[in-house]
PDB file of C-alpha atoms in Angstrom:
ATOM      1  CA  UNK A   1      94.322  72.901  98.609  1.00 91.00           C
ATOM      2  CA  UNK A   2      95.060  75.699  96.180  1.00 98.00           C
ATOM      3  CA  UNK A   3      97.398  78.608  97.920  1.00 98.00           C
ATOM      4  CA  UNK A   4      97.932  82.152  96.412  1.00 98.00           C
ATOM      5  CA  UNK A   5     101.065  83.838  97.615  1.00 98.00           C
ATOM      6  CA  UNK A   6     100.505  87.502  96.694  1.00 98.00           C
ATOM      7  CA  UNK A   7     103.971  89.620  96.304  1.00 96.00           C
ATOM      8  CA  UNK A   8     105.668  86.054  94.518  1.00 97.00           C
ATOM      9  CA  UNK A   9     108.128  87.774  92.790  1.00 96.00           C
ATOM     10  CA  UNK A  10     109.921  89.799  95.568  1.00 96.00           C
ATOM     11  CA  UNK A  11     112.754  88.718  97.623  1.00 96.00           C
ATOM     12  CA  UNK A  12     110.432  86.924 100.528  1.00 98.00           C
ATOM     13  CA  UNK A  13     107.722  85.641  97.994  1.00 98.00           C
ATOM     14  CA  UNK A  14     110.378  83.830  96.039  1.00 98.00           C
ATOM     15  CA  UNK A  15     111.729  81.879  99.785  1.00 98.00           C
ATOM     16  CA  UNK A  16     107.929  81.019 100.124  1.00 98.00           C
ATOM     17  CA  UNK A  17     107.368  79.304  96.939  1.00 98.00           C
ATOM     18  CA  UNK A  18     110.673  77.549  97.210  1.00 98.00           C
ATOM     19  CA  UNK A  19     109.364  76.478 101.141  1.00 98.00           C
ATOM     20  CA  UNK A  20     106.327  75.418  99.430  1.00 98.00           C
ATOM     21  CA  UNK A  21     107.745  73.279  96.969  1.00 98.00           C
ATOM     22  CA  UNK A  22     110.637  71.830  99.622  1.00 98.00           C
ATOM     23  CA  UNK A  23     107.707  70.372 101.944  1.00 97.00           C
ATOM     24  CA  UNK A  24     106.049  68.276  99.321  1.00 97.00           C
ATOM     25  CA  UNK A  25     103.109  71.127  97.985  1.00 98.00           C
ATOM     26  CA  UNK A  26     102.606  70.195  94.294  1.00 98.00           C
ATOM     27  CA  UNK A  27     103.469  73.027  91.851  1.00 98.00           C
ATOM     28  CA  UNK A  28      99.990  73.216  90.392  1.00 97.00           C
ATOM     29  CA  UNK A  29      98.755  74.177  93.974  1.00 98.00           C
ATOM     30  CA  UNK A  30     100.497  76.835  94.200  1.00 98.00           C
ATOM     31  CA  UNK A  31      99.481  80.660  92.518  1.00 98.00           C
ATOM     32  CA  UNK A  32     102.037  82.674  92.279  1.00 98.00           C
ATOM     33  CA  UNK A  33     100.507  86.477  92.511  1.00 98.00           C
ATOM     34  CA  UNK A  34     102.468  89.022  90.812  1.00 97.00           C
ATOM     35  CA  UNK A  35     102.331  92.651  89.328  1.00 95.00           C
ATOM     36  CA  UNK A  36     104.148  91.795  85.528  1.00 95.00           C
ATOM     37  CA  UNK A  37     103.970  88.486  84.871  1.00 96.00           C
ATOM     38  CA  UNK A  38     106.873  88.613  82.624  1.00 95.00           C
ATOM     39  CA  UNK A  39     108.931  88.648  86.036  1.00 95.00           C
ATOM     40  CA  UNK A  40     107.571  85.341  87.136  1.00 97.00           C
ATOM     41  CA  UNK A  41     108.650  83.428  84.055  1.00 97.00           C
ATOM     42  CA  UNK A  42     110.978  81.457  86.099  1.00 97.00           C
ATOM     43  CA  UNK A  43     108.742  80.366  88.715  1.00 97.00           C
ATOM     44  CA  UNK A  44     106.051  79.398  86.285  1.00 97.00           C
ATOM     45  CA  UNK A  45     108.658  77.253  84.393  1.00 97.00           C
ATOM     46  CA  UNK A  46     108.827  75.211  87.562  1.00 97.00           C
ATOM     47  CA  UNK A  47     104.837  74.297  87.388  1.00 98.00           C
ATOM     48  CA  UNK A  48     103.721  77.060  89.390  1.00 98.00           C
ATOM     49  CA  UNK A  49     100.645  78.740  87.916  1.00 98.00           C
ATOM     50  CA  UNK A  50     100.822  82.782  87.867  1.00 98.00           C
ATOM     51  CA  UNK A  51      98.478  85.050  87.672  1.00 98.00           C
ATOM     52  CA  UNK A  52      98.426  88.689  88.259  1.00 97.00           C
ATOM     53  CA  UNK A  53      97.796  90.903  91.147  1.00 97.00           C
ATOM     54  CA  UNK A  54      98.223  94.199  92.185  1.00 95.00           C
ATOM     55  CA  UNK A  55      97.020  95.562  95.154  1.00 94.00           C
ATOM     56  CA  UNK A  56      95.730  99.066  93.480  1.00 93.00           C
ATOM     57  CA  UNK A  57      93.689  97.304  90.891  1.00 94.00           C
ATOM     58  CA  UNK A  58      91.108  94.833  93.291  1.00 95.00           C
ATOM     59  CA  UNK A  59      89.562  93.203  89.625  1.00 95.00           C
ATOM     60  CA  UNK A  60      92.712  91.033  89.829  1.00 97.00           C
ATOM     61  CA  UNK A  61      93.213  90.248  93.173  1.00 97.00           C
ATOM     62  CA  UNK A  62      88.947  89.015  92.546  1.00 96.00           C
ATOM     63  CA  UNK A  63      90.182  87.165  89.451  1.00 97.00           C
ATOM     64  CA  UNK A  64      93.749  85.533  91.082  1.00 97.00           C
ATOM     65  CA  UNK A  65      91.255  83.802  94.187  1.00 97.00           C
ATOM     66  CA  UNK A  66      89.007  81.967  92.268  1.00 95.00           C
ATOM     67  CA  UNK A  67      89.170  78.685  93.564  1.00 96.00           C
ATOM     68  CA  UNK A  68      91.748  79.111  96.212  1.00 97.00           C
ATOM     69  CA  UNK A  69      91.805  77.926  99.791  1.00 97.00           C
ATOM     70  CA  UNK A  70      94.163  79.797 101.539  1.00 98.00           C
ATOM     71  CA  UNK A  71      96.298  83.013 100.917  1.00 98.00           C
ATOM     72  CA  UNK A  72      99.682  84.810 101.699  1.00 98.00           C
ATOM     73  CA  UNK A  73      99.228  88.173 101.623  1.00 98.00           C
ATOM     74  CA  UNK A  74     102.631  89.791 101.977  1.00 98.00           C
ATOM     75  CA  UNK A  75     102.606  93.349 103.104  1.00 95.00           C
ATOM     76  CA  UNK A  76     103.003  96.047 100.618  1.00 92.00           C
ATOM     77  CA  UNK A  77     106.140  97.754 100.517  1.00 86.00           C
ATOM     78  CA  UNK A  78     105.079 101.663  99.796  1.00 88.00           C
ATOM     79  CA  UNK A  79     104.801 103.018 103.175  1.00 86.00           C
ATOM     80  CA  UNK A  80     101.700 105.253 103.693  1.00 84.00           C
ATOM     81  CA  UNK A  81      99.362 103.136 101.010  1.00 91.00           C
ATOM     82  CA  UNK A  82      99.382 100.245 102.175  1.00 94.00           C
ATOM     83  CA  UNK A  83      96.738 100.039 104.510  1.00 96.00           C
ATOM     84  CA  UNK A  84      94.246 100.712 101.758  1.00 95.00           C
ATOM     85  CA  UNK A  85      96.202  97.822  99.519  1.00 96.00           C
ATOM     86  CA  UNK A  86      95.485  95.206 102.004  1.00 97.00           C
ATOM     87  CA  UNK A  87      92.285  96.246 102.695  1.00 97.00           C
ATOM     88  CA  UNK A  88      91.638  95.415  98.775  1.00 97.00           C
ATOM     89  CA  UNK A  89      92.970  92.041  99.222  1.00 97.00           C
ATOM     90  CA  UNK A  90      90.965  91.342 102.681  1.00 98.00           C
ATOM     91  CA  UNK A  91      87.556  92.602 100.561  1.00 97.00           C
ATOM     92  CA  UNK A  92      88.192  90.225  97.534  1.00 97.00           C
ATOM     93  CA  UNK A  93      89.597  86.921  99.870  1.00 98.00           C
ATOM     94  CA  UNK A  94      86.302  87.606 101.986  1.00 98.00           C
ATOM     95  CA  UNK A  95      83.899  87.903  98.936  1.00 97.00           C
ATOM     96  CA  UNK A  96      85.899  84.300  97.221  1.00 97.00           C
ATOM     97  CA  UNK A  97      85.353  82.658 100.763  1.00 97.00           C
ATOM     98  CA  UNK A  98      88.967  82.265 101.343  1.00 98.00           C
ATOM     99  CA  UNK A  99      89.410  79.618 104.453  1.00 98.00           C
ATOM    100  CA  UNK A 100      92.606  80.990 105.496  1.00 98.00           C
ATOM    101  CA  UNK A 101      94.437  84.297 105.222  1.00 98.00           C
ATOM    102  CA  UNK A 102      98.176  84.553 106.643  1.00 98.00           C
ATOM    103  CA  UNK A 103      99.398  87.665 107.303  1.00 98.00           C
ATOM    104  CA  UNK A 104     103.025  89.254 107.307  1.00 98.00           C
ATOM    105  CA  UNK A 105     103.053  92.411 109.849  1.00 98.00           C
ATOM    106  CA  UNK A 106     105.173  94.149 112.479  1.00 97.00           C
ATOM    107  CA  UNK A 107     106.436  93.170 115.680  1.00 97.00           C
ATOM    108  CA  UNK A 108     103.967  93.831 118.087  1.00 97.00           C
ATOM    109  CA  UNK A 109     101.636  95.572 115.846  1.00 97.00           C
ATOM    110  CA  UNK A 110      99.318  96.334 118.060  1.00 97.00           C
ATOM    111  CA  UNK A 111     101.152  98.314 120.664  1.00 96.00           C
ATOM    112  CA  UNK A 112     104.162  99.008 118.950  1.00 96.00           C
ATOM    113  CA  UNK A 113     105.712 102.645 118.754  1.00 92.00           C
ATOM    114  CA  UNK A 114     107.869 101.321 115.909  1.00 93.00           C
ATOM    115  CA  UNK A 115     107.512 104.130 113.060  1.00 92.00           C
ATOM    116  CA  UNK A 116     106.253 101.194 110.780  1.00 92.00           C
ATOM    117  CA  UNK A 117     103.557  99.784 112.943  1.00 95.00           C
ATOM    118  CA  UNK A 118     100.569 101.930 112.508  1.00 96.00           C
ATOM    119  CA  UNK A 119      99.990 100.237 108.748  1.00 97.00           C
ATOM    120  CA  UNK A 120     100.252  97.216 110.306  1.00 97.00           C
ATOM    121  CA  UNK A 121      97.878  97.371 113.041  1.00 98.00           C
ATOM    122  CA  UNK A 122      95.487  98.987 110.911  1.00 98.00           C
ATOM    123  CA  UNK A 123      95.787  95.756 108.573  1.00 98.00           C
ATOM    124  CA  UNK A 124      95.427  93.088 111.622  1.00 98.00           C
ATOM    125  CA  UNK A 125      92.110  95.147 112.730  1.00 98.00           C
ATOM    126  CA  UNK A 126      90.669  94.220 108.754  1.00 97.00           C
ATOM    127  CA  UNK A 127      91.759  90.886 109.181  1.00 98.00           C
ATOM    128  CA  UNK A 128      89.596  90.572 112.519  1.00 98.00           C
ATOM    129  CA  UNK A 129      86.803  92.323 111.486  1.00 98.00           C
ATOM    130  CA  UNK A 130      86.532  90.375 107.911  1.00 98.00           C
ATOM    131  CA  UNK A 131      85.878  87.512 110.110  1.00 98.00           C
ATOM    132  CA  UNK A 132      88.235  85.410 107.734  1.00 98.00           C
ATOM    133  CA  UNK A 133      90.332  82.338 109.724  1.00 98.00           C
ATOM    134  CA  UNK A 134      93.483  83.938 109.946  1.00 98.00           C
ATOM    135  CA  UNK A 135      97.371  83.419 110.843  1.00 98.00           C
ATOM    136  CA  UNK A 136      99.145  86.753 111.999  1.00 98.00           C
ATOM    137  CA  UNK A 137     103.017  86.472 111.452  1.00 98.00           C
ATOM    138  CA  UNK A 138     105.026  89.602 113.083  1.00 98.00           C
ATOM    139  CA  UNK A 139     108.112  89.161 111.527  1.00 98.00           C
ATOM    140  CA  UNK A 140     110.948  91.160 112.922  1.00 98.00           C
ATOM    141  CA  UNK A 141     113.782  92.855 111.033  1.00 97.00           C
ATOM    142  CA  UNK A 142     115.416  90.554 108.184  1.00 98.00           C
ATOM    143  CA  UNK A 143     118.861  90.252 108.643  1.00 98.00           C
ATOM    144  CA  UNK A 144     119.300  90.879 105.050  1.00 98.00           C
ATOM    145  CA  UNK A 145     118.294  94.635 105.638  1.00 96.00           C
ATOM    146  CA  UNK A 146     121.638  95.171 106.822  1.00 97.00           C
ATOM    147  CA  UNK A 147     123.235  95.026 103.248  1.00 97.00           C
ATOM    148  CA  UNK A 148     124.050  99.048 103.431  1.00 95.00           C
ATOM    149  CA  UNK A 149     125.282  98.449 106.563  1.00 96.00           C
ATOM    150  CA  UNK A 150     128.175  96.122 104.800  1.00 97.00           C
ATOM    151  CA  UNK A 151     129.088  98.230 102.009  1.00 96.00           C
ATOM    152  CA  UNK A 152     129.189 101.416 104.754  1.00 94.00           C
ATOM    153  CA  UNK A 153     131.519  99.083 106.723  1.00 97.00           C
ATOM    154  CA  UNK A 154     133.830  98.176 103.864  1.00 96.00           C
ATOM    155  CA  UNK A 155     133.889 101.591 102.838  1.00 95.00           C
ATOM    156  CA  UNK A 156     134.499 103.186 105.974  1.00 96.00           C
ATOM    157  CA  UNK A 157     135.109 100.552 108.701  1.00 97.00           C
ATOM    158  CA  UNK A 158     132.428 102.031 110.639  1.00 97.00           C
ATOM    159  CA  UNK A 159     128.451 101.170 111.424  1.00 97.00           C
ATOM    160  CA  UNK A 160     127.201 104.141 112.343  1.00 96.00           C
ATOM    161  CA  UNK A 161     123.578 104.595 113.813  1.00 97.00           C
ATOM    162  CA  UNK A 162     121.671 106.104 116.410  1.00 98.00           C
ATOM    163  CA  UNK A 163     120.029 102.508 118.548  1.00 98.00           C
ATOM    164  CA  UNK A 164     121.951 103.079 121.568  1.00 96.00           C
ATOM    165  CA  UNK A 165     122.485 100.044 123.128  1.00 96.00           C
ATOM    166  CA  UNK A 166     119.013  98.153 121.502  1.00 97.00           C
ATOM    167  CA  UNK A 167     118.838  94.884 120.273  1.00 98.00           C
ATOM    168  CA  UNK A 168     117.564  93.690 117.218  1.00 98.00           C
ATOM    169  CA  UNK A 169     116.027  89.998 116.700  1.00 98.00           C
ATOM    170  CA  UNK A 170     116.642  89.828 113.256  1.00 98.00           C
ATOM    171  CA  UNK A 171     116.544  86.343 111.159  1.00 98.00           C
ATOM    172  CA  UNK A 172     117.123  85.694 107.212  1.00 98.00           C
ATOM    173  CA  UNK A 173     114.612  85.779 105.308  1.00 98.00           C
ATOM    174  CA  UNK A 174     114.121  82.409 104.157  1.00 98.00           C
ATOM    175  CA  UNK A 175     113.870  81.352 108.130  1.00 98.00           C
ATOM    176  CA  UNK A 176     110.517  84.100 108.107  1.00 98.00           C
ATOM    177  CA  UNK A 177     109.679  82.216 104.376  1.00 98.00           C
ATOM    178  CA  UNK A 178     110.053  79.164 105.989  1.00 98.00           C
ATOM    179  CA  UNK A 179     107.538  79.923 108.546  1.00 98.00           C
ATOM    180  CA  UNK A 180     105.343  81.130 106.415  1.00 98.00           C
ATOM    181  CA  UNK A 181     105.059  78.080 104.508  1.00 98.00           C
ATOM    182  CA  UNK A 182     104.715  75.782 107.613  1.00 98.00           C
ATOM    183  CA  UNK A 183     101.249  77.774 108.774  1.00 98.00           C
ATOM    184  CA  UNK A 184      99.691  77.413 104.764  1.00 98.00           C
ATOM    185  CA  UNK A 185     100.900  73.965 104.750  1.00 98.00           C
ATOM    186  CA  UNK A 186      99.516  72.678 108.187  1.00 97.00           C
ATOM    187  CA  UNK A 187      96.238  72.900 110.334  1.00 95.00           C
ATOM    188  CA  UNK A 188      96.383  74.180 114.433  1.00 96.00           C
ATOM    189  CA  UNK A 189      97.671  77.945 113.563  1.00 98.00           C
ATOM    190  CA  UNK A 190      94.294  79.459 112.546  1.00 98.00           C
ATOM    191  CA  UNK A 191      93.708  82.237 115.027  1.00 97.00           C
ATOM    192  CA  UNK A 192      97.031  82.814 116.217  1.00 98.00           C
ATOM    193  CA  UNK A 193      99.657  85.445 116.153  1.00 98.00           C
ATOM    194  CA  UNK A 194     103.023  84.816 115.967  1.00 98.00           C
ATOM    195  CA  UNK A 195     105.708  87.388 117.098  1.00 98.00           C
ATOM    196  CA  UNK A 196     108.545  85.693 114.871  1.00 98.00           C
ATOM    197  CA  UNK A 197     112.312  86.583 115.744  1.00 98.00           C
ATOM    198  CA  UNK A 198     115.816  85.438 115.788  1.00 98.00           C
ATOM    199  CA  UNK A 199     116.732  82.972 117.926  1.00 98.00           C
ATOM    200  CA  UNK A 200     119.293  85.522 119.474  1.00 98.00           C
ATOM    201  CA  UNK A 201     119.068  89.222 120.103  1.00 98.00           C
ATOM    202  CA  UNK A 202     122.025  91.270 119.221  1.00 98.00           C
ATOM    203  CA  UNK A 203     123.456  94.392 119.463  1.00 98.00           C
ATOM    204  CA  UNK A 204     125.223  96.779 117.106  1.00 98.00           C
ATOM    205  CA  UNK A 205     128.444  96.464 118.567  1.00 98.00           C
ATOM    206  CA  UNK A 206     127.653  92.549 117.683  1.00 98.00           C
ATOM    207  CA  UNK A 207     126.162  93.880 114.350  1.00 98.00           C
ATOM    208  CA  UNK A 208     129.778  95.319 113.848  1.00 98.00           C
ATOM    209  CA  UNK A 209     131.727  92.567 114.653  1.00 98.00           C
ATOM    210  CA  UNK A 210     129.595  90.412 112.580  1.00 98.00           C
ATOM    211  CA  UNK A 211     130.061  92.333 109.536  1.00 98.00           C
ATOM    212  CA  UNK A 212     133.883  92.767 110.058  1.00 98.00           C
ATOM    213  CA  UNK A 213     133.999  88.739 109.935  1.00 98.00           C
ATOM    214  CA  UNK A 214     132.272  88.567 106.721  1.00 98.00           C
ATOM    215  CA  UNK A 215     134.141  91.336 105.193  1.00 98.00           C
ATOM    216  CA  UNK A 216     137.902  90.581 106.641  1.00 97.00           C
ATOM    217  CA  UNK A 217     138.532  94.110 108.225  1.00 97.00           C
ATOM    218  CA  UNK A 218     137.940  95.876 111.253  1.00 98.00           C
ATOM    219  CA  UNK A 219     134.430  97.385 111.361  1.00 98.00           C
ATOM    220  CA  UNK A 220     133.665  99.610 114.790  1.00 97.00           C
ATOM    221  CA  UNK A 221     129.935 100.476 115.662  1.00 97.00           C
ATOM    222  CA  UNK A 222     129.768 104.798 116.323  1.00 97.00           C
ATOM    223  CA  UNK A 223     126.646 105.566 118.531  1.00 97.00           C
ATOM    224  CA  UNK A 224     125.374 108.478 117.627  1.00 97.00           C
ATOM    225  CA  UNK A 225     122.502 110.629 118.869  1.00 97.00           C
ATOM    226  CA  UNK A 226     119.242 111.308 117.046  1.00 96.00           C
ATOM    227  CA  UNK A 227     120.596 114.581 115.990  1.00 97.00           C
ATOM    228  CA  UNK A 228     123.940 113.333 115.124  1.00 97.00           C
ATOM    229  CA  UNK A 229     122.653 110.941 113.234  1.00 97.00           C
ATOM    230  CA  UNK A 230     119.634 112.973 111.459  1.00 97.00           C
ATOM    231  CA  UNK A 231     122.805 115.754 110.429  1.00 97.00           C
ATOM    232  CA  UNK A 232     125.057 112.862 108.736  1.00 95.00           C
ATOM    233  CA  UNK A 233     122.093 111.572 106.563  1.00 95.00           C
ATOM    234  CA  UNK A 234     121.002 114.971 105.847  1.00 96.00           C
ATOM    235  CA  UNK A 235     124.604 115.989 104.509  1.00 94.00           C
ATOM    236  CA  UNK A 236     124.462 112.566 102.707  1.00 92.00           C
ATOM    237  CA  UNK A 237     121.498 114.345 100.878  1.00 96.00           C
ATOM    238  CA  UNK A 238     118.520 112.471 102.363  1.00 95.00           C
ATOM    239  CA  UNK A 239     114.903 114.564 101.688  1.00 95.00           C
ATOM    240  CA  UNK A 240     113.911 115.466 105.015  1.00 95.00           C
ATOM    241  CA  UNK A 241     111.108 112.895 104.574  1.00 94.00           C
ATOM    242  CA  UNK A 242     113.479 110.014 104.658  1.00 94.00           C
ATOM    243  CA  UNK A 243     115.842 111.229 107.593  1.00 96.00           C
ATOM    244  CA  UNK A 244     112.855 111.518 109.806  1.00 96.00           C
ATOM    245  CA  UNK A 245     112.237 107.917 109.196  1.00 94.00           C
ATOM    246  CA  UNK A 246     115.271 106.343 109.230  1.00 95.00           C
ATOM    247  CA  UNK A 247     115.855 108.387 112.754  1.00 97.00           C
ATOM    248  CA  UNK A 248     112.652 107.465 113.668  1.00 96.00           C
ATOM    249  CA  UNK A 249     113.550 103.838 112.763  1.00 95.00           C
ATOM    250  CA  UNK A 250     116.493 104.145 115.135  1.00 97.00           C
ATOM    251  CA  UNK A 251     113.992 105.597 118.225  1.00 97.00           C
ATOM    252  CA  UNK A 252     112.316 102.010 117.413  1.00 96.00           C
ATOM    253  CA  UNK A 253     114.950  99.756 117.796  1.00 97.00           C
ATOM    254  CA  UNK A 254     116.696 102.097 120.740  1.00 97.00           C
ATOM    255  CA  UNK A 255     113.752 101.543 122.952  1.00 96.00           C
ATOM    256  CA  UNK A 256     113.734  98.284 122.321  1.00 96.00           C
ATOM    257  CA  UNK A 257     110.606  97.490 119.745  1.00 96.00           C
ATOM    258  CA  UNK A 258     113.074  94.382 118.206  1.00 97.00           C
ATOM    259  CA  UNK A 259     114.759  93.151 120.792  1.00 97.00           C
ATOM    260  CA  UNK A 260     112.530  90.265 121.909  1.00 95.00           C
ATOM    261  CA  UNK A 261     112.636  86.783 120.921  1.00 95.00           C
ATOM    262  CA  UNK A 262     111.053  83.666 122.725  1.00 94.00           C
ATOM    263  CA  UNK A 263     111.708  80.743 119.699  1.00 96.00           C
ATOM    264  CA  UNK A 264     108.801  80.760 118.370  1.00 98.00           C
ATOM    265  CA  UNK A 265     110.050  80.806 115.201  1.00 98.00           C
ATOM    266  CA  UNK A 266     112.767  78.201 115.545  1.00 98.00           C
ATOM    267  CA  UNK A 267     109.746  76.087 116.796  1.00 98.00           C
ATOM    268  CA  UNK A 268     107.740  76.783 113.804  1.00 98.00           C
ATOM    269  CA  UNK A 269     110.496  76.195 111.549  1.00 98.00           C
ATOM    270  CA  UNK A 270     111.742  73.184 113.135  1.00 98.00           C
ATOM    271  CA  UNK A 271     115.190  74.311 113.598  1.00 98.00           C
ATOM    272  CA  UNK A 272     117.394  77.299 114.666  1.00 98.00           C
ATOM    273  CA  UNK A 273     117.138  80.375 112.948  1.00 98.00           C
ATOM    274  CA  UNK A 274     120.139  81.406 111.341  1.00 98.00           C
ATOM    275  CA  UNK A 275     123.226  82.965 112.964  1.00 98.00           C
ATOM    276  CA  UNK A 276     123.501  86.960 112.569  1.00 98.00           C
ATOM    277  CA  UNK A 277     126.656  86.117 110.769  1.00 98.00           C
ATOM    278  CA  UNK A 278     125.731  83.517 108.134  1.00 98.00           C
ATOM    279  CA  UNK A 279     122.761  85.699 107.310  1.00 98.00           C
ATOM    280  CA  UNK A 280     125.221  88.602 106.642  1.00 98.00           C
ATOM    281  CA  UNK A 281     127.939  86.461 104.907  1.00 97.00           C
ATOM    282  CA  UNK A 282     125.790  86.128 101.534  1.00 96.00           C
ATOM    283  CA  UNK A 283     125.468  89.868 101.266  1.00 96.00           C
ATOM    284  CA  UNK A 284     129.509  90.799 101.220  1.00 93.00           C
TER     285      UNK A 284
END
């Protein structure tokens, strides 16, 4: 079985090729998709064959799938294109027959409100409609997204944001990589969608006390409201464009879009999903 991992050389696609290779997958099996293959040069010195492909230019996503089984297609990160990205990739695993397309999208796609949903809704409804066999993972937040939130602690002592009391199921992201792997690795999850969170949901008061344990000083979470918090990031010199998200974020995770988590992933993984605290402790 021949696997292409699109994205390979950002921070998630590098977990999943080390999954890969951790539960037995032979290097040659393994394409690593990337946009400059000069940033791969690592993984390929491992026996991992590259090849390159960017979602804007479909001749080498057709070129990368020759001969492969089943694909990763991690989701793009430039918000607003990335429906039309994926849609490329769907189109070219389709045409090569691909027998199995995983997916990395939101939590709750679907339904969701979350700010960042819409894309990937709009992605799961390609998947279905291709009619390719496919695995949809809804990761929740990556507990490594909270790296700003550390260096605003050490720097101030204070978390500040505008979630209320909302919870946040976050996970690292080699757990999410790890999951990843296990569904291109084994048969049974064609078909299904997994909403993939931490095996505990925690607040920002939590979030706080978290990061003042990893940092060694005292680190207080300030709720503030939309408007509050929309006035600090604009005197920070935010565009408007980018205040309105974050904000928007913050609506998300207030009316609790992250907050669930049923162990699904700890199942997948075969273990727990790592602590809020060890997942910030590698970041301070």
């Amino acid at each position: 079985m021949t696997i292409l991992v699109t994205g390979a050389t950002g921070q998630l696609g590098r977990l999943v090729i080390d999954s890969l290779l951790e539960r037995g997958a032979e290097p040659s099996s393994i394409i690593a998709g990337v946009r400059d293959l000069t940033k791969a040069s690592d993984i390929a010195a491992r026996g991992v064959r590259t090849a390159v492909v960017d979602y804007d230019r479909p001749d080498t996503i057709a070129a990368a799938l020759e001969g492969v089984d089943s694909v990763l297609l991690i989701s793009g990160s430039e918000v607003g294109r990335r429906t039309a990205q994926h849609q490329a990739v769907v189109d070219a695993a389709k045409a090569a027959g691909v027998g199995k397309l995983v997916y990395t999208s939101a939590p709750k796609a679907p339904t969701s409100d979350l700010v960042l949903a819409p894309e990937h809704k709009a992605t799961e409804e390609l998947i279905a409609a291709s009619g390719i066999p496919a695995v949809i993972l809804r990761n929740n937040w990556y507990t490594e997204n909270y790296a700003g939130n550390i260096a605003q602690a050490r720097e101030t002592g204070v978390v500040a944001a505008s979630v209320g009391d909302g919870r946040v199921a976050s996970a690292s992201r080699k757990d999410f990589a790890d999951a990843a792997a296990v569904v291109l690795l084994e048969d049974g999850h064609l078909g299904q969608a997994y909403e993939l969170g931490g095996d505990v949901a925690w607040t920002y008061d939590e979030l706080a006390a978290a990061i003042a344990e990893v940092i060694g000083s005292p680190v207080e979470y300030r709720a503030l409201t939309a408007e509050e918090h929309a006035a600090a990031l604009e005197s920070a010199g935010l565009d408007a464009g980018t205040v309105g998200f974050v904000t928007a974020l913050d609506a998300g995770i207030r009316d609790g879009a992250l907050a669930d988590t049923d162990g699904t992933l700890a199942r997948l993984i075969g273990r727990p999903t790592t602590p809020l605290v060890e997942g910030l402790r590698p970041l301070a």
